[in-house]
Amino acid sequence: MGNVAALAQRIHDVMLEKGFEPVIRRGSGDASRYEEQTGMSAPAEVAELWSVLGGRDILGMCLEGAQSAGRWCAARAGEAESSGPGVPYEELDGSTDGAVRKVWWDRGWCPLHASADYAIAVDAHPGAEGHVGQVVYCDLDVYSDREAVWGSVAEFLRDVLAVVSSDGLVVEDGFGLKKHTDNWTCTILMAVLETGRARRDGRPVPLIGFTEDAAPQPTKIGSRED
């Protein structure tokens, strides 16, 4: 079992240990479905993730499976001005460090999570200061952020594991919630995003009940950790 699959399995096991079995089901890891729909090869690390947690809901954090990721990515690429590398938008606020290319959507971004508002994706077409395999956050408002948050899929999953393993996790109507130090409540995925941003920027994770030893140290953009 690879590093990514082992981390995904550990997340699965922690959820079972916490008694959340009804909201976890194993998905499909058939990467060929993604490739047929997008024309792009699925990253090997993502196929590992799909083999354990793909296409399932973890306390409201819906991780895409091979088929759903392919459909979503193909639809967004079709809506963009180009379904290849993409056309730059000078107005975009993100990517000021050059790690992520300034496009609305790129067929080389493989979504780990996707919604109508934002996506978290593995980047196969990075900017000049980024690297293949970095995990990016993309606000789907055309003028909003595209930013490299995690150095790899494994780093993203370590932050997921740190959040779901931490104290203070509250479950309401099947959704996992965490308290921010600024006194607002966030979903698990937003807690993972806050954790990733904090680690990337070298500052404390702004979540109540978060164990500092549970998450990885920051990875410098431009390098990668597997």
PDB file of C-alpha atoms in Angstrom:
ATOM      1  CA  MET A   1       0.000   0.000   0.000  1.00  0.00           C
ATOM      2  CA  GLY A   2       1.396   3.414  -0.992  1.00  0.00           C
ATOM      3  CA  ASN A   3       1.780   6.375   1.328  1.00  0.00           C
ATOM      4  CA  VAL A   4      -1.383   8.091   0.086  1.00  0.00           C
ATOM      5  CA  ALA A   5      -3.489   4.936   0.327  1.00  0.00           C
ATOM      6  CA  ALA A   6      -2.148   4.292   3.830  1.00  0.00           C
ATOM      7  CA  LEU A   7      -3.086   7.820   4.941  1.00  0.00           C
ATOM      8  CA  ALA A   8      -6.536   7.496   3.377  1.00  0.00           C
ATOM      9  CA  GLN A   9      -7.027   4.172   5.126  1.00  0.00           C
ATOM     10  CA  ARG A  10      -5.980   5.736   8.429  1.00  0.00           C
ATOM     11  CA  ILE A  11      -8.587   8.503   7.966  1.00  0.00           C
ATOM     12  CA  HIS A  12     -11.163   5.799   7.282  1.00  0.00           C
ATOM     13  CA  ASP A  13     -10.099   3.866  10.394  1.00  0.00           C
ATOM     14  CA  VAL A  14     -10.142   6.955  12.636  1.00  0.00           C
ATOM     15  CA  MET A  15     -13.677   7.696  11.519  1.00  0.00           C
ATOM     16  CA  LEU A  16     -14.735   4.158  12.379  1.00  0.00           C
ATOM     17  CA  GLU A  17     -12.978   4.401  15.754  1.00  0.00           C
ATOM     18  CA  LYS A  18     -14.957   7.572  16.466  1.00  0.00           C
ATOM     19  CA  GLY A  19     -18.210   5.806  15.608  1.00  0.00           C
ATOM     20  CA  PHE A  20     -18.923   7.482  12.268  1.00  0.00           C
ATOM     21  CA  GLU A  21     -19.437   4.324  10.207  1.00  0.00           C
ATOM     22  CA  PRO A  22     -22.857   5.388   8.791  1.00  0.00           C
ATOM     23  CA  VAL A  23     -21.293   8.345   6.967  1.00  0.00           C
ATOM     24  CA  ILE A  24     -18.367   6.471   5.395  1.00  0.00           C
ATOM     25  CA  ARG A  25     -18.518   4.093   2.452  1.00  0.00           C
ATOM     26  CA  ARG A  26     -15.688   2.950   0.266  1.00  0.00           C
ATOM     27  CA  GLY A  27     -15.665   4.180  -3.304  1.00  0.00           C
ATOM     28  CA  SER A  28     -14.244   3.197  -6.674  1.00  0.00           C
ATOM     29  CA  GLY A  29     -10.634   3.742  -7.714  1.00  0.00           C
ATOM     30  CA  ASP A  30     -11.094   3.109 -11.449  1.00  0.00           C
ATOM     31  CA  ALA A  31      -8.837   5.836 -12.856  1.00  0.00           C
ATOM     32  CA  SER A  32      -9.771   4.940 -16.443  1.00  0.00           C
ATOM     33  CA  ARG A  33     -13.161   6.571 -15.909  1.00  0.00           C
ATOM     34  CA  TYR A  34     -11.444   9.860 -15.176  1.00  0.00           C
ATOM     35  CA  GLU A  35      -9.146   9.568 -18.174  1.00  0.00           C
ATOM     36  CA  GLU A  36     -12.009   8.737 -20.560  1.00  0.00           C
ATOM     37  CA  GLN A  37     -13.947  11.808 -19.491  1.00  0.00           C
ATOM     38  CA  THR A  38     -11.124  14.350 -19.349  1.00  0.00           C
ATOM     39  CA  GLY A  39      -8.489  13.118 -21.785  1.00  0.00           C
ATOM     40  CA  MET A  40      -5.934  13.480 -18.987  1.00  0.00           C
ATOM     41  CA  SER A  41      -4.225  10.779 -16.971  1.00  0.00           C
ATOM     42  CA  ALA A  42      -5.269  10.681 -13.349  1.00  0.00           C
ATOM     43  CA  PRO A  43      -2.345  11.357 -10.988  1.00  0.00           C
ATOM     44  CA  ALA A  44      -1.141   8.137  -9.381  1.00  0.00           C
ATOM     45  CA  GLU A  45      -1.585   9.593  -5.886  1.00  0.00           C
ATOM     46  CA  VAL A  46      -5.199  10.460  -6.660  1.00  0.00           C
ATOM     47  CA  ALA A  47      -5.917   6.946  -7.898  1.00  0.00           C
ATOM     48  CA  GLU A  48      -4.536   5.704  -4.562  1.00  0.00           C
ATOM     49  CA  LEU A  49      -6.899   8.018  -2.719  1.00  0.00           C
ATOM     50  CA  TRP A  50      -9.864   6.918  -4.831  1.00  0.00           C
ATOM     51  CA  SER A  51      -9.152   3.299  -3.975  1.00  0.00           C
ATOM     52  CA  VAL A  52      -9.964   4.014  -0.323  1.00  0.00           C
ATOM     53  CA  LEU A  53     -12.072   7.148   0.058  1.00  0.00           C
ATOM     54  CA  GLY A  54     -13.083   8.155  -3.472  1.00  0.00           C
ATOM     55  CA  GLY A  55     -16.625   9.301  -4.195  1.00  0.00           C
ATOM     56  CA  ARG A  56     -17.710   9.271  -0.564  1.00  0.00           C
ATOM     57  CA  ASP A  57     -18.822  11.702   2.079  1.00  0.00           C
ATOM     58  CA  ILE A  58     -16.767  12.092   5.261  1.00  0.00           C
ATOM     59  CA  LEU A  59     -18.889  14.093   7.711  1.00  0.00           C
ATOM     60  CA  GLY A  60     -19.918  16.524   4.989  1.00  0.00           C
ATOM     61  CA  MET A  61     -16.544  16.629   3.244  1.00  0.00           C
ATOM     62  CA  CYS A  62     -17.324  15.027  -0.104  1.00  0.00           C
ATOM     63  CA  LEU A  63     -14.196  13.648  -1.759  1.00  0.00           C
ATOM     64  CA  GLU A  64     -14.610  12.999  -5.468  1.00  0.00           C
ATOM     65  CA  GLY A  65     -14.311   9.545  -6.998  1.00  0.00           C
ATOM     66  CA  ALA A  66     -12.865   8.784 -10.422  1.00  0.00           C
ATOM     67  CA  GLN A  67     -16.171   9.158 -12.272  1.00  0.00           C
ATOM     68  CA  SER A  68     -17.513  12.217 -10.460  1.00  0.00           C
ATOM     69  CA  ALA A  69     -14.137  13.982 -10.667  1.00  0.00           C
ATOM     70  CA  GLY A  70     -13.927  13.277 -14.398  1.00  0.00           C
ATOM     71  CA  ARG A  71     -17.420  14.571 -15.124  1.00  0.00           C
ATOM     72  CA  TRP A  72     -16.919  17.710 -13.067  1.00  0.00           C
ATOM     73  CA  CYS A  73     -13.493  18.484 -14.536  1.00  0.00           C
ATOM     74  CA  ALA A  74     -14.668  17.925 -18.118  1.00  0.00           C
ATOM     75  CA  ALA A  75     -17.666  20.208 -17.590  1.00  0.00           C
ATOM     76  CA  ARG A  76     -15.552  23.023 -16.133  1.00  0.00           C
ATOM     77  CA  ALA A  77     -12.978  22.674 -18.914  1.00  0.00           C
ATOM     78  CA  GLY A  78     -15.773  22.919 -21.475  1.00  0.00           C
ATOM     79  CA  GLU A  79     -17.036  26.112 -19.842  1.00  0.00           C
ATOM     80  CA  ALA A  80     -13.576  27.705 -19.812  1.00  0.00           C
ATOM     81  CA  GLU A  81     -12.222  29.606 -22.794  1.00  0.00           C
ATOM     82  CA  SER A  82      -9.799  26.759 -23.410  1.00  0.00           C
ATOM     83  CA  SER A  83      -9.946  23.109 -22.403  1.00  0.00           C
ATOM     84  CA  GLY A  84      -6.204  22.777 -22.778  1.00  0.00           C
ATOM     85  CA  PRO A  85      -3.673  24.738 -20.706  1.00  0.00           C
ATOM     86  CA  GLY A  86      -6.155  27.564 -20.282  1.00  0.00           C
ATOM     87  CA  VAL A  87      -6.313  31.274 -21.035  1.00  0.00           C
ATOM     88  CA  PRO A  88      -4.812  33.618 -18.422  1.00  0.00           C
ATOM     89  CA  TYR A  89      -7.067  36.038 -16.563  1.00  0.00           C
ATOM     90  CA  GLU A  90      -5.031  39.048 -15.529  1.00  0.00           C
ATOM     91  CA  GLU A  91      -7.797  40.025 -13.082  1.00  0.00           C
ATOM     92  CA  LEU A  92      -7.412  36.923 -10.926  1.00  0.00           C
ATOM     93  CA  ASP A  93      -6.351  37.709  -7.378  1.00  0.00           C
ATOM     94  CA  GLY A  94      -4.598  34.392  -6.712  1.00  0.00           C
ATOM     95  CA  SER A  95      -1.255  33.101  -7.927  1.00  0.00           C
ATOM     96  CA  THR A  96       0.642  36.246  -7.028  1.00  0.00           C
ATOM     97  CA  ASP A  97       3.584  34.042  -6.007  1.00  0.00           C
ATOM     98  CA  GLY A  98       3.616  32.376  -9.419  1.00  0.00           C
ATOM     99  CA  ALA A  99       2.885  28.865  -8.097  1.00  0.00           C
ATOM    100  CA  VAL A 100      -0.499  28.509  -9.839  1.00  0.00           C
ATOM    101  CA  ARG A 101      -1.254  29.672 -13.339  1.00  0.00           C
ATOM    102  CA  LYS A 102      -3.852  32.429 -13.645  1.00  0.00           C
ATOM    103  CA  VAL A 103      -6.653  30.571 -15.409  1.00  0.00           C
ATOM    104  CA  TRP A 104     -10.288  30.071 -14.447  1.00  0.00           C
ATOM    105  CA  TRP A 105     -10.037  26.298 -14.841  1.00  0.00           C
ATOM    106  CA  ASP A 106      -7.465  23.951 -16.332  1.00  0.00           C
ATOM    107  CA  ARG A 107      -8.043  20.414 -17.571  1.00  0.00           C
ATOM    108  CA  GLY A 108      -4.774  19.535 -15.834  1.00  0.00           C
ATOM    109  CA  TRP A 109      -6.342  20.171 -12.423  1.00  0.00           C
ATOM    110  CA  CYS A 110      -7.707  16.903 -11.007  1.00  0.00           C
ATOM    111  CA  PRO A 111     -10.364  17.711  -8.383  1.00  0.00           C
ATOM    112  CA  LEU A 112     -10.181  16.031  -4.985  1.00  0.00           C
ATOM    113  CA  HIS A 113     -13.244  18.009  -3.911  1.00  0.00           C
ATOM    114  CA  ALA A 114     -15.486  20.123  -6.104  1.00  0.00           C
ATOM    115  CA  SER A 115     -18.620  22.183  -5.622  1.00  0.00           C
ATOM    116  CA  ALA A 116     -20.413  25.032  -7.350  1.00  0.00           C
ATOM    117  CA  ASP A 117     -18.294  27.501  -5.382  1.00  0.00           C
ATOM    118  CA  TYR A 118     -14.769  26.103  -5.116  1.00  0.00           C
ATOM    119  CA  ALA A 119     -12.505  23.150  -5.810  1.00  0.00           C
ATOM    120  CA  ILE A 120      -9.419  21.568  -4.289  1.00  0.00           C
ATOM    121  CA  ALA A 121      -7.383  19.914  -7.016  1.00  0.00           C
ATOM    122  CA  VAL A 122      -4.062  18.281  -7.873  1.00  0.00           C
ATOM    123  CA  ASP A 123      -2.175  20.503 -10.304  1.00  0.00           C
ATOM    124  CA  ALA A 124      -0.548  18.968 -13.384  1.00  0.00           C
ATOM    125  CA  HIS A 125      -0.005  22.375 -15.087  1.00  0.00           C
ATOM    126  CA  PRO A 126       1.660  24.509 -12.384  1.00  0.00           C
ATOM    127  CA  GLY A 127       2.942  28.045 -12.632  1.00  0.00           C
ATOM    128  CA  ALA A 128       6.637  28.847 -12.976  1.00  0.00           C
ATOM    129  CA  GLU A 129       7.142  28.827  -9.184  1.00  0.00           C
ATOM    130  CA  GLY A 130       5.015  25.738  -8.505  1.00  0.00           C
ATOM    131  CA  HIS A 131       5.452  22.026  -9.123  1.00  0.00           C
ATOM    132  CA  VAL A 132       3.477  19.161 -10.616  1.00  0.00           C
ATOM    133  CA  GLY A 133       1.485  17.425  -7.889  1.00  0.00           C
ATOM    134  CA  GLN A 134       0.880  20.451  -5.686  1.00  0.00           C
ATOM    135  CA  VAL A 135      -2.670  20.723  -4.356  1.00  0.00           C
ATOM    136  CA  VAL A 136      -4.444  23.984  -5.096  1.00  0.00           C
ATOM    137  CA  TYR A 137      -7.500  25.799  -3.798  1.00  0.00           C
ATOM    138  CA  CYS A 138      -9.601  27.410  -6.519  1.00  0.00           C
ATOM    139  CA  ASP A 139     -12.450  29.793  -5.720  1.00  0.00           C
ATOM    140  CA  LEU A 140     -14.665  29.552  -8.804  1.00  0.00           C
ATOM    141  CA  ASP A 141     -15.563  33.196  -8.853  1.00  0.00           C
ATOM    142  CA  VAL A 142     -13.673  34.312 -11.960  1.00  0.00           C
ATOM    143  CA  TYR A 143     -11.860  37.110 -10.125  1.00  0.00           C
ATOM    144  CA  SER A 144     -10.958  35.136  -7.000  1.00  0.00           C
ATOM    145  CA  ASP A 145      -8.152  33.019  -5.617  1.00  0.00           C
ATOM    146  CA  ARG A 146      -6.164  30.193  -7.115  1.00  0.00           C
ATOM    147  CA  GLU A 147      -3.492  29.286  -4.581  1.00  0.00           C
ATOM    148  CA  ALA A 148      -1.117  26.417  -3.870  1.00  0.00           C
ATOM    149  CA  VAL A 149      -1.898  25.266  -0.322  1.00  0.00           C
ATOM    150  CA  TRP A 150      -0.376  21.759  -0.014  1.00  0.00           C
ATOM    151  CA  GLY A 151       2.808  20.378  -1.493  1.00  0.00           C
ATOM    152  CA  SER A 152       1.268  16.997  -2.330  1.00  0.00           C
ATOM    153  CA  VAL A 153      -1.795  14.795  -1.942  1.00  0.00           C
ATOM    154  CA  ALA A 154      -0.117  13.162   1.048  1.00  0.00           C
ATOM    155  CA  GLU A 155       0.280  16.534   2.759  1.00  0.00           C
ATOM    156  CA  PHE A 156      -3.397  17.327   2.118  1.00  0.00           C
ATOM    157  CA  LEU A 157      -4.416  13.991   3.635  1.00  0.00           C
ATOM    158  CA  ARG A 158      -2.208  14.543   6.681  1.00  0.00           C
ATOM    159  CA  ASP A 159      -4.127  17.734   7.340  1.00  0.00           C
ATOM    160  CA  VAL A 160      -7.433  15.884   6.881  1.00  0.00           C
ATOM    161  CA  LEU A 161      -6.233  13.266   9.356  1.00  0.00           C
ATOM    162  CA  ALA A 162      -5.082  15.936  11.818  1.00  0.00           C
ATOM    163  CA  VAL A 163      -8.464  17.669  11.706  1.00  0.00           C
ATOM    164  CA  VAL A 164     -10.608  14.542  12.076  1.00  0.00           C
ATOM    165  CA  SER A 165      -8.327  13.247  14.851  1.00  0.00           C
ATOM    166  CA  SER A 166      -8.354  16.493  16.835  1.00  0.00           C
ATOM    167  CA  ASP A 167     -10.356  17.320  19.923  1.00  0.00           C
ATOM    168  CA  GLY A 168     -13.454  19.470  19.670  1.00  0.00           C
ATOM    169  CA  LEU A 169     -14.888  17.884  16.521  1.00  0.00           C
ATOM    170  CA  VAL A 170     -18.674  18.294  16.653  1.00  0.00           C
ATOM    171  CA  VAL A 171     -21.068  16.355  14.419  1.00  0.00           C
ATOM    172  CA  GLU A 172     -24.460  17.875  13.578  1.00  0.00           C
ATOM    173  CA  ASP A 173     -26.818  16.272  11.045  1.00  0.00           C
ATOM    174  CA  GLY A 174     -23.945  14.261   9.582  1.00  0.00           C
ATOM    175  CA  PHE A 175     -21.641  17.274   9.190  1.00  0.00           C
ATOM    176  CA  GLY A 176     -18.366  17.609  11.059  1.00  0.00           C
ATOM    177  CA  LEU A 177     -17.705  21.062  12.473  1.00  0.00           C
ATOM    178  CA  LYS A 178     -14.676  22.700  14.088  1.00  0.00           C
ATOM    179  CA  LYS A 179     -14.388  25.921  16.041  1.00  0.00           C
ATOM    180  CA  HIS A 180     -12.057  28.609  14.709  1.00  0.00           C
ATOM    181  CA  THR A 181     -10.014  30.659  17.154  1.00  0.00           C
ATOM    182  CA  ASP A 182     -11.837  33.748  15.831  1.00  0.00           C
ATOM    183  CA  ASN A 183     -15.062  32.261  17.255  1.00  0.00           C
ATOM    184  CA  TRP A 184     -16.709  31.045  14.078  1.00  0.00           C
ATOM    185  CA  THR A 185     -17.571  27.486  13.124  1.00  0.00           C
ATOM    186  CA  CYS A 186     -16.239  25.839   9.981  1.00  0.00           C
ATOM    187  CA  THR A 187     -16.842  22.562   8.174  1.00  0.00           C
ATOM    188  CA  ILE A 188     -14.182  19.864   8.133  1.00  0.00           C
ATOM    189  CA  LEU A 189     -12.995  20.839   4.664  1.00  0.00           C
ATOM    190  CA  MET A 190     -12.711  24.514   5.587  1.00  0.00           C
ATOM    191  CA  ALA A 191     -10.848  23.448   8.733  1.00  0.00           C
ATOM    192  CA  VAL A 192      -8.463  21.455   6.524  1.00  0.00           C
ATOM    193  CA  LEU A 193      -8.004  24.524   4.298  1.00  0.00           C
ATOM    194  CA  GLU A 194      -7.288  26.723   7.328  1.00  0.00           C
ATOM    195  CA  THR A 195      -4.788  24.109   8.548  1.00  0.00           C
ATOM    196  CA  GLY A 196      -3.039  23.918   5.183  1.00  0.00           C
ATOM    197  CA  ARG A 197      -2.775  27.676   4.829  1.00  0.00           C
ATOM    198  CA  ALA A 198      -1.371  28.022   8.338  1.00  0.00           C
ATOM    199  CA  ARG A 199       1.237  25.304   7.765  1.00  0.00           C
ATOM    200  CA  ARG A 200       2.213  26.775   4.409  1.00  0.00           C
ATOM    201  CA  ASP A 201       2.638  30.229   5.960  1.00  0.00           C
ATOM    202  CA  GLY A 202       4.445  28.988   9.082  1.00  0.00           C
ATOM    203  CA  ARG A 203       1.900  30.193  11.636  1.00  0.00           C
ATOM    204  CA  PRO A 204      -0.186  28.417  14.289  1.00  0.00           C
ATOM    205  CA  VAL A 205      -3.235  26.497  13.092  1.00  0.00           C
ATOM    206  CA  PRO A 206      -6.257  28.675  14.023  1.00  0.00           C
ATOM    207  CA  LEU A 207      -8.529  25.861  15.255  1.00  0.00           C
ATOM    208  CA  ILE A 208      -9.616  25.157  18.824  1.00  0.00           C
ATOM    209  CA  GLY A 209      -8.617  21.673  20.004  1.00  0.00           C
ATOM    210  CA  PHE A 210      -6.037  21.198  17.253  1.00  0.00           C
ATOM    211  CA  THR A 211      -2.973  19.154  18.213  1.00  0.00           C
ATOM    212  CA  GLU A 212       0.175  20.715  16.783  1.00  0.00           C
ATOM    213  CA  ASP A 213       1.947  17.356  16.464  1.00  0.00           C
ATOM    214  CA  ALA A 214      -0.862  15.904  14.355  1.00  0.00           C
ATOM    215  CA  ALA A 215      -0.195  17.818  11.131  1.00  0.00           C
ATOM    216  CA  PRO A 216       2.849  18.039   8.815  1.00  0.00           C
ATOM    217  CA  GLN A 217       5.377  20.828   8.800  1.00  0.00           C
ATOM    218  CA  PRO A 218       4.979  23.329   5.949  1.00  0.00           C
ATOM    219  CA  THR A 219       6.258  22.423   2.501  1.00  0.00           C
ATOM    220  CA  LYS A 220       7.887  25.223   0.545  1.00  0.00           C
ATOM    221  CA  ILE A 221       6.058  25.888  -2.713  1.00  0.00           C
ATOM    222  CA  GLY A 222       8.237  24.707  -5.554  1.00  0.00           C
ATOM    223  CA  SER A 223       9.231  21.518  -3.719  1.00  0.00           C
ATOM    224  CA  ARG A 224       7.111  18.433  -3.222  1.00  0.00           C
ATOM    225  CA  GLU A 225       6.625  15.877  -0.503  1.00  0.00           C
ATOM    226  CA  ASP A 226       5.282  12.389  -1.172  1.00  0.00           C
TER     227      ASP A 226
END
